[in-house]
GROMACS .gro file of C-alpha atoms in nm:
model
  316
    1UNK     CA    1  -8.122  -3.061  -4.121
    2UNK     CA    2  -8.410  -2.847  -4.195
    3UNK     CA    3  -8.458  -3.054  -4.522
    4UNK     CA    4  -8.427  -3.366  -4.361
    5UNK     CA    5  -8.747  -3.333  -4.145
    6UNK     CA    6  -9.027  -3.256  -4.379
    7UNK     CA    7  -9.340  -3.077  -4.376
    8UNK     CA    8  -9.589  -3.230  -4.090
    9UNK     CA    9  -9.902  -3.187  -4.400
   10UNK     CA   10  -9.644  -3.414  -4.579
   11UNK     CA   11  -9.635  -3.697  -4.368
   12UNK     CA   12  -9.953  -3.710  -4.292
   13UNK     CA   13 -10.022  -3.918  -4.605
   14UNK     CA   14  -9.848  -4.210  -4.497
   15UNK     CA   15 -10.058  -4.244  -4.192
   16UNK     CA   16 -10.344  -4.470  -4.260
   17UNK     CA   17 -10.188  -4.662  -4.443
   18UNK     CA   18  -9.970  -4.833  -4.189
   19UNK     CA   19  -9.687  -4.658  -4.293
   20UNK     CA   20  -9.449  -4.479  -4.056
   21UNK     CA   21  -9.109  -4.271  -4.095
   22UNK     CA   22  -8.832  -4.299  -3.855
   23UNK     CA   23  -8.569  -4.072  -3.794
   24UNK     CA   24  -8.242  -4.279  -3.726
   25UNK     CA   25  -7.946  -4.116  -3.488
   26UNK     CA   26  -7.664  -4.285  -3.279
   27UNK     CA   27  -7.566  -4.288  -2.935
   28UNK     CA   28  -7.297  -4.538  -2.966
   29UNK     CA   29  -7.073  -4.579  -3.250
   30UNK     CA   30  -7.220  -4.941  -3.300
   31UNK     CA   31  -7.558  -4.925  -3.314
   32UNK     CA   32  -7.850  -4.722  -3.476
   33UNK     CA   33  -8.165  -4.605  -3.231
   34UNK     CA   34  -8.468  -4.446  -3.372
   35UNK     CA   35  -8.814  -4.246  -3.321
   36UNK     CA   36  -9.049  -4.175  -3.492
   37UNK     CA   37  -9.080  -3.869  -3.713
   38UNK     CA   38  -9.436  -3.765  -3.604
   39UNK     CA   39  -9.302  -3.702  -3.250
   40UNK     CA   40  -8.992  -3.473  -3.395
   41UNK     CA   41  -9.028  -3.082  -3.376
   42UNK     CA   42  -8.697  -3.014  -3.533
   43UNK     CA   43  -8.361  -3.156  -3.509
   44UNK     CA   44  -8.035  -2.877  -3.420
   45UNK     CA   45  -7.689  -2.847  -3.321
   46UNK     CA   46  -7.678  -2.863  -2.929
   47UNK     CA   47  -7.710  -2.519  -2.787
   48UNK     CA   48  -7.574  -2.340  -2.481
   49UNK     CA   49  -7.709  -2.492  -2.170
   50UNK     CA   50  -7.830  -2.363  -1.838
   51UNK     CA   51  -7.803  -2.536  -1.551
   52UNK     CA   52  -8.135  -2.698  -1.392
   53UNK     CA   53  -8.064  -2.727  -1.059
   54UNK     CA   54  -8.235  -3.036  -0.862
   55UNK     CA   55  -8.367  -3.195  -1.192
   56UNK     CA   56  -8.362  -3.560  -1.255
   57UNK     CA   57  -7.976  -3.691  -1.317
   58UNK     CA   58  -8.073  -3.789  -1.682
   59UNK     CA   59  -8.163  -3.388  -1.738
   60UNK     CA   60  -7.832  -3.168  -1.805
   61UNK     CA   61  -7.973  -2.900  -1.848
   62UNK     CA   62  -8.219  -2.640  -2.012
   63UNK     CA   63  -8.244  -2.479  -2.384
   64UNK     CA   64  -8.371  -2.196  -2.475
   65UNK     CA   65  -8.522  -2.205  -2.863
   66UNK     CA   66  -8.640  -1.934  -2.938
   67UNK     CA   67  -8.780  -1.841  -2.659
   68UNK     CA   68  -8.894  -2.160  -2.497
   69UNK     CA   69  -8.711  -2.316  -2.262
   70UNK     CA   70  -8.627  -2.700  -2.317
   71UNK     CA   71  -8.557  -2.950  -2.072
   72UNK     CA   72  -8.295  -3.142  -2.227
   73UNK     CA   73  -8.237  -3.509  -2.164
   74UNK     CA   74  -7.898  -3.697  -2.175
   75UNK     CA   75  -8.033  -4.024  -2.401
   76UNK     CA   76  -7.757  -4.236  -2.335
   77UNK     CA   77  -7.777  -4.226  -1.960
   78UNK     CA   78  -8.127  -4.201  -1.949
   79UNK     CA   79  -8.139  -4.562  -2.139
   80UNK     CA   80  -7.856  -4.704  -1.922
   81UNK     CA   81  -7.549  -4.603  -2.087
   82UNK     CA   82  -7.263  -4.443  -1.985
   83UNK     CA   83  -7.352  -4.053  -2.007
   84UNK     CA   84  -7.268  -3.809  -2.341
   85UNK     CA   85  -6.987  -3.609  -2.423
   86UNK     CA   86  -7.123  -3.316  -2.636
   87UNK     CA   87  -6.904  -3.278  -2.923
   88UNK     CA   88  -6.958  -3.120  -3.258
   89UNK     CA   89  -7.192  -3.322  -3.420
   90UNK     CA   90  -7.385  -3.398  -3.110
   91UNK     CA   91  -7.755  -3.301  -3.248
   92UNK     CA   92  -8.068  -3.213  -2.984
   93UNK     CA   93  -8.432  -3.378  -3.136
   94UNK     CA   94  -8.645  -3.181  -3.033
   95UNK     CA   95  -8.978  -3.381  -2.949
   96UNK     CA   96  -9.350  -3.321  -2.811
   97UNK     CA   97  -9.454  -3.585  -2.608
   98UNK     CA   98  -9.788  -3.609  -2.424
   99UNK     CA   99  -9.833  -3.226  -2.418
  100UNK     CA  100  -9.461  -3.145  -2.332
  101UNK     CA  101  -9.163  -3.037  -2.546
  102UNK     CA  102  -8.858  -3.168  -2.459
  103UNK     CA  103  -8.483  -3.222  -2.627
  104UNK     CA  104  -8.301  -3.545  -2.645
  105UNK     CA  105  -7.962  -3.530  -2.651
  106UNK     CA  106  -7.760  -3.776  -2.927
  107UNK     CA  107  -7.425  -3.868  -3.077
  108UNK     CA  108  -7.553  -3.792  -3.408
  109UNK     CA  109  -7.889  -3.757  -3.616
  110UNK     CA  110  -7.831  -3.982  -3.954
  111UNK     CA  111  -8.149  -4.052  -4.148
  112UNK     CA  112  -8.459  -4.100  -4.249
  113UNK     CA  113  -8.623  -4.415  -4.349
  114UNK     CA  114  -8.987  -4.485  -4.490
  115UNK     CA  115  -9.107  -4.831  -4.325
  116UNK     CA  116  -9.454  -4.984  -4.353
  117UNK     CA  117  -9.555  -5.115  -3.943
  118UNK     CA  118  -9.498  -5.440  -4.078
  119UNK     CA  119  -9.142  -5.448  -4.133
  120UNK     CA  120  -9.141  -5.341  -3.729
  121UNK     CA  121  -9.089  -5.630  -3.521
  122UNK     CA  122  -9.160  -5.624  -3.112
  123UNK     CA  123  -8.838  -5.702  -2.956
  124UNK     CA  124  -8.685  -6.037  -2.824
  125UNK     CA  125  -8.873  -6.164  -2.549
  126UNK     CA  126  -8.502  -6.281  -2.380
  127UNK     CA  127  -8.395  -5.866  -2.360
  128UNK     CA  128  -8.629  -5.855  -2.066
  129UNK     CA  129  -8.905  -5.618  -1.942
  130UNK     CA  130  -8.647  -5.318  -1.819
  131UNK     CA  131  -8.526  -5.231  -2.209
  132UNK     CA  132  -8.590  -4.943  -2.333
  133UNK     CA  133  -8.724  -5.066  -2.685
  134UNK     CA  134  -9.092  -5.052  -2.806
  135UNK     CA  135  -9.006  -5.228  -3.111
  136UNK     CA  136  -8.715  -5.325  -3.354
  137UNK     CA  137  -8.639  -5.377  -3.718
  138UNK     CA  138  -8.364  -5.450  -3.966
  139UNK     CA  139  -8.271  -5.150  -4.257
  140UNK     CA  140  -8.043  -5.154  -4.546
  141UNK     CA  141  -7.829  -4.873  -4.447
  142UNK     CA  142  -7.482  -4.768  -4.639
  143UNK     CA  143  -7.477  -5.086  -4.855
  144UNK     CA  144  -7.528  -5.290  -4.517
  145UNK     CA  145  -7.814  -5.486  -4.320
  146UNK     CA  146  -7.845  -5.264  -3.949
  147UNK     CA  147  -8.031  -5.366  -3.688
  148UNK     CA  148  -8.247  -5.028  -3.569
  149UNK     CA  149  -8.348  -4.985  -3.227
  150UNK     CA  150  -8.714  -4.802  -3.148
  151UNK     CA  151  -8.728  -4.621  -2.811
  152UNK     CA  152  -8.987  -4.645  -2.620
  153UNK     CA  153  -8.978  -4.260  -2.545
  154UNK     CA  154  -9.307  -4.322  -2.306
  155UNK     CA  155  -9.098  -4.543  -2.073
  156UNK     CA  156  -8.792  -4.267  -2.070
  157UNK     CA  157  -9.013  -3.976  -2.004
  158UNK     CA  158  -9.247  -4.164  -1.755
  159UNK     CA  159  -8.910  -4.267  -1.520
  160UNK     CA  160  -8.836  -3.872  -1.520
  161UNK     CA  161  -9.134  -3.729  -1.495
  162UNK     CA  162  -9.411  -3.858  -1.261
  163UNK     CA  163  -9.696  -3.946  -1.371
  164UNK     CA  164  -9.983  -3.955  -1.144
  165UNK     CA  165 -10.332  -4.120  -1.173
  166UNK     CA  166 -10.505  -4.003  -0.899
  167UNK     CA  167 -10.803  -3.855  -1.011
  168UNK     CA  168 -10.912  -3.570  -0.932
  169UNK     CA  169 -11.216  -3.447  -0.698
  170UNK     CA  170 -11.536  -3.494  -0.890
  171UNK     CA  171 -11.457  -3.649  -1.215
  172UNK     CA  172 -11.551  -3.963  -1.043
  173UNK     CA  173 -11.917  -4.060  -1.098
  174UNK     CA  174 -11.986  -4.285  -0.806
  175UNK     CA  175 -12.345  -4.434  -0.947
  176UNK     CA  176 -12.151  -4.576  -1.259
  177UNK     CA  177 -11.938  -4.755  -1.038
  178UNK     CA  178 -12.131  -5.078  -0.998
  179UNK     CA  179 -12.219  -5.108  -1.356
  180UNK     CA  180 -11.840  -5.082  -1.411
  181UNK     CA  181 -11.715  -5.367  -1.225
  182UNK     CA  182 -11.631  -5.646  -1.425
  183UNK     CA  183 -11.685  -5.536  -1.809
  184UNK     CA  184 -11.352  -5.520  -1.973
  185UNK     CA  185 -11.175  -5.284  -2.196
  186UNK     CA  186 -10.895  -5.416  -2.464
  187UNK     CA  187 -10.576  -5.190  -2.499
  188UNK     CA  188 -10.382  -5.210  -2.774
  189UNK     CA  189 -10.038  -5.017  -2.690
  190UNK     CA  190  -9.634  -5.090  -2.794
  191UNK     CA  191  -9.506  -4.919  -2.476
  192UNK     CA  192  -9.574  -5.134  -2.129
  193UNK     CA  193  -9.518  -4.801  -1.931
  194UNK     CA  194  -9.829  -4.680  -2.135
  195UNK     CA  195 -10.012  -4.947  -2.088
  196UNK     CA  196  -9.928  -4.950  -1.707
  197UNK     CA  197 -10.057  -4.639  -1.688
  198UNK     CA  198 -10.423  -4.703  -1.816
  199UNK     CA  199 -10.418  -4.985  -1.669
  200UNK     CA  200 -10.389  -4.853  -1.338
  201UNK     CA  201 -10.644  -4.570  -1.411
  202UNK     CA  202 -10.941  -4.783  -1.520
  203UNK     CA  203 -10.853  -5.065  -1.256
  204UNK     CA  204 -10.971  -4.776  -1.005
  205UNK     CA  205 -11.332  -4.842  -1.177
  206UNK     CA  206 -11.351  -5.188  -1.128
  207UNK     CA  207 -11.286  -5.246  -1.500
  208UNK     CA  208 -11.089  -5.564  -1.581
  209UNK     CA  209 -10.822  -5.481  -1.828
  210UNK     CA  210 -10.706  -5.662  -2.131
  211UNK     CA  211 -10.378  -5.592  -2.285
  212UNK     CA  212 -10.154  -5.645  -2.596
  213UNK     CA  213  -9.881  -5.489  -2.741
  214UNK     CA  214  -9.996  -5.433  -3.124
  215UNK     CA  215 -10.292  -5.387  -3.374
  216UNK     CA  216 -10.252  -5.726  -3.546
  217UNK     CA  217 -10.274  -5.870  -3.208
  218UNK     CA  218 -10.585  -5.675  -3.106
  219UNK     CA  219 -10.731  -5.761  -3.447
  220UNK     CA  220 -10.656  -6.126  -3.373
  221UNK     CA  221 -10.827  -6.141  -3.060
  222UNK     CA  222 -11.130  -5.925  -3.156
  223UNK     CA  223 -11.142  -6.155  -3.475
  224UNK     CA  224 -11.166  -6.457  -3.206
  225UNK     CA  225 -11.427  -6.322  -3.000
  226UNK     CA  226 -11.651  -6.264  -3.278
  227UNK     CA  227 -11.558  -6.642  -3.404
  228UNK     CA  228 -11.671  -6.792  -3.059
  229UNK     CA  229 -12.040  -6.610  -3.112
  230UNK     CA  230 -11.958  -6.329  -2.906
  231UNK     CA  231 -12.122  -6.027  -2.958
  232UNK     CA  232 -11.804  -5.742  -2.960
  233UNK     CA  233 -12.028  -5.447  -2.770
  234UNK     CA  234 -12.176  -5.667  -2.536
  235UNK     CA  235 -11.816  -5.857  -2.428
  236UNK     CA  236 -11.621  -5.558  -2.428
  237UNK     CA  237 -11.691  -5.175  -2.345
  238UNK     CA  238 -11.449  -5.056  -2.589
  239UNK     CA  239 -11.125  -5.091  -2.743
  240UNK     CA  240 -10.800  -4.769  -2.643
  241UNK     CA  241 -10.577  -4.777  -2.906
  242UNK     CA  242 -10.231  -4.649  -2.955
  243UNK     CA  243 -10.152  -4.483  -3.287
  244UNK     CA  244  -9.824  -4.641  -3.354
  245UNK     CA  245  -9.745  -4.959  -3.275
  246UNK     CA  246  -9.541  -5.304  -3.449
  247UNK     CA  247  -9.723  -5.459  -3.714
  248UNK     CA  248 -10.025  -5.289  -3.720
  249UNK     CA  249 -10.077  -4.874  -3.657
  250UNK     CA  250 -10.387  -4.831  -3.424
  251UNK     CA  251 -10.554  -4.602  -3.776
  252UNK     CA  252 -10.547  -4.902  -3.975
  253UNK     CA  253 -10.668  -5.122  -3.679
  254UNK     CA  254 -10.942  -4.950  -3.654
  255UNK     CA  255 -11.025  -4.904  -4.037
  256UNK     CA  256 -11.016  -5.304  -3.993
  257UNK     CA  257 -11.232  -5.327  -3.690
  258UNK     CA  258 -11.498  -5.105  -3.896
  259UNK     CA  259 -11.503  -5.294  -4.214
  260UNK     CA  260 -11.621  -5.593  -4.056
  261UNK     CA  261 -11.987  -5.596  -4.024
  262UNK     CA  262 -11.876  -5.819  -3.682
  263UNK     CA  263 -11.742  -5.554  -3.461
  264UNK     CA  264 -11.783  -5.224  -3.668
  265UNK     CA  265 -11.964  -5.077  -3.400
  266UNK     CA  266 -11.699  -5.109  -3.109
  267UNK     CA  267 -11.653  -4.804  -2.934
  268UNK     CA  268 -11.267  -4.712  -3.034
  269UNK     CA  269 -11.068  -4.435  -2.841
  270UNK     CA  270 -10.708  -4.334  -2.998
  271UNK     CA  271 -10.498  -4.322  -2.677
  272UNK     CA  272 -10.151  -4.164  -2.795
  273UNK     CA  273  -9.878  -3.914  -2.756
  274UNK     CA  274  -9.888  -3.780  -3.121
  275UNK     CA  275 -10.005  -3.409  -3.140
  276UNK     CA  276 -10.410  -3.331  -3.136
  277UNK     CA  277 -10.441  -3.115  -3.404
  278UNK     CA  278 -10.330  -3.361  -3.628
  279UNK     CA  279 -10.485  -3.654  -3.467
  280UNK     CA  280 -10.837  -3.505  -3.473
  281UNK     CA  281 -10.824  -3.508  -3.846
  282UNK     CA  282 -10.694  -3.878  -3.876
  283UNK     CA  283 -10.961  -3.975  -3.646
  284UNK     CA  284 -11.248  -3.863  -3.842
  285UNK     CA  285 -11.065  -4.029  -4.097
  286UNK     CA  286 -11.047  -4.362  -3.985
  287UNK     CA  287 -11.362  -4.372  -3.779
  288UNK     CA  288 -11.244  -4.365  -3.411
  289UNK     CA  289 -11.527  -4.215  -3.183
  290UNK     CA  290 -11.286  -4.027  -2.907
  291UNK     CA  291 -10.902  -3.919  -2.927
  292UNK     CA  292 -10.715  -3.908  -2.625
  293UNK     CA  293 -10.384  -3.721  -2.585
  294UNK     CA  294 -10.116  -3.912  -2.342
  295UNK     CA  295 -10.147  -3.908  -2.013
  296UNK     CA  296 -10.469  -3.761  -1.890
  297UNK     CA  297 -10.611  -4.001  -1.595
  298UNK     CA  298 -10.924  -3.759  -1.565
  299UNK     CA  299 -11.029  -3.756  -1.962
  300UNK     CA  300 -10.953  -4.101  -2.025
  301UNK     CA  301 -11.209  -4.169  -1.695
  302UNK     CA  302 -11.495  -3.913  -1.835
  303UNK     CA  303 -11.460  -4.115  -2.172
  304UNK     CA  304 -11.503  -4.461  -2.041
  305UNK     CA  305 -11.831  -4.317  -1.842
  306UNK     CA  306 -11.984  -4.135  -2.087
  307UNK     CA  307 -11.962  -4.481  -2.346
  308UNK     CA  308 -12.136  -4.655  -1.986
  309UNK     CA  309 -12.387  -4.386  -2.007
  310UNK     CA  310 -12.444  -4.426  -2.351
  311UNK     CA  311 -12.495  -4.803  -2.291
  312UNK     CA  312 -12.713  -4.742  -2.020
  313UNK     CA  313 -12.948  -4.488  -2.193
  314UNK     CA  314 -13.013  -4.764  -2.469
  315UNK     CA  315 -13.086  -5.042  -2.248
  316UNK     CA  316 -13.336  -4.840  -2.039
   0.00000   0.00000   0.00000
């Protein structure tokens, strides 16, 4: 197992390049689910656990690895199924997740493949808006054609774990507020919990809020503002970006959005749950101006005010 999940350094290099690796497991015998390898810490055999008395029904129980002690989460039920039966080659993925380690508990770890974002297609419009899928795509897997199933690991978390976006006392800066209302801000995001949440935050500014659910589809509309004569930093105050998303990553998004002499100057904050350290160094990379690690009401706030400030200062 320790072979299967490489180096972090490692897969680094596909990032960029709208490249992503997903690590495949089961939770039914039928079907093959998936996440993405950035989020993985390590993948084990299910240790002992302790009870967590008063936790959230999808949470049975706590690890302790090395040390640290692991919520672990029951997949299957937390995703609607019926709930696991830890057996021998259950396996617990351990994952970091907007600044929190956690376990997911899983029939059985199989794989991983190397996929380029555009083989990742959003799913069906008929499953509804309560799945549990960010995205979906089809594999050749033990001389067979498999349909894999992405999690949307924001959504799980987010219906266990509250987040609030209250903000708190003082990051608010109350003279901003009427040169707020009414500019816009496009998100680009795969998970609708995540882009609930932002939603919600910069709604409490007066901003008006623009949403899709990939990079090709923010590059679209971007692309059609600039074709109806709009000027990109005047319509919009900046683009939040995910980092992974269907059929275009949010790095190669915005190496897009700055090779066109159009909208190269658009403000461009990386909104995601992938770990800082390695996100600082992709966004010098790419050319994003802020990175944002999921959820943080107050930063995302002091971001979208400080671009306002820095519009304000060069109009004075």
């Amino acid at each position: 197992m320790t072979q299967m999940l490489a180096s972090v350094d490692q897969r680094t290099q596909l990032v960029g390049e709208n490249r992503l690796e997903l690590l495949l497991f089961r939770i039914s015998v039928s079907q093959l689910f998936a996440i993405n390898v950035f989020k993985v810490k390590e993948v084990v055999k299910v240790p002992p656990l302790s009870a967590m008395p008063g936790s959230h029904n999808s949470i049975i129980g706590v690890a302790n690895l090395r040390g640290q002690s692991i919520p672990v989460i029951d997949l299957r039920k937390a995703i609607g199924f019926r709930p696991s039966t830890i057996h021998p080659e259950s396996n617990l993925i351990v994952t970091e997740y907007n600044r929190s380690v956690q376990g997911f508990l899983v029939d059985k770890v199989e794989h991983i493949v190397n996929l380029t974002w555009g083989d990742i297609m959003p799913p069906p419009k008929t499953v509804g808006r309560d799945n549990y899928l960010t995205a979906i795509t089809r594999i050749e897997y033990q001389d067979k054609q498999e349909l894999v199933s992405i999690i949307d690991v924001e959504k799980v978390l987010a219906e266990i774990i509250h987040y609030d976006i209250r903000l708190s006392e003082g990051v608010l800066d109350e003279q901003l507020l009427p040169h707020m209302h009414g500019r816009k801000v496009l998100i680009a995001d795969d998970s609708a919990t995540a882009r609930r949440q932002v939603r919600e935050t910069l709604e409490q500014l007066g901003l008006e809020v623009i949403e899709v659910s990939d990079g090709l589809l923010a590059l679209n509309q971007l692309k059609r503002w600039c074709d109806e004569g709009k000027v990109i930093t005047d319509h919009i105050l900046m683009l939040i970006t995910d980092a992974e998303m269907p059929e275009m990553d949010g790095y190669k998004l915005t190496y897009e959005v700055r090779n066109d002499k159009r909208m190269q100057d658009l403000f461009i904050t990386l909104n995601t749950s992938l770990s800082g350290s390695f996100n600082n160094a992709m966004v010098e990379k790419v050319g994003c101006n802020r990175f944002i690690s999921k959820f943080q009401p107050d930063l995302l706030v002091e971001v979208v005010q400080e671009r306002l400030k820095q519009i304000l200062m060069a109009q004075a």
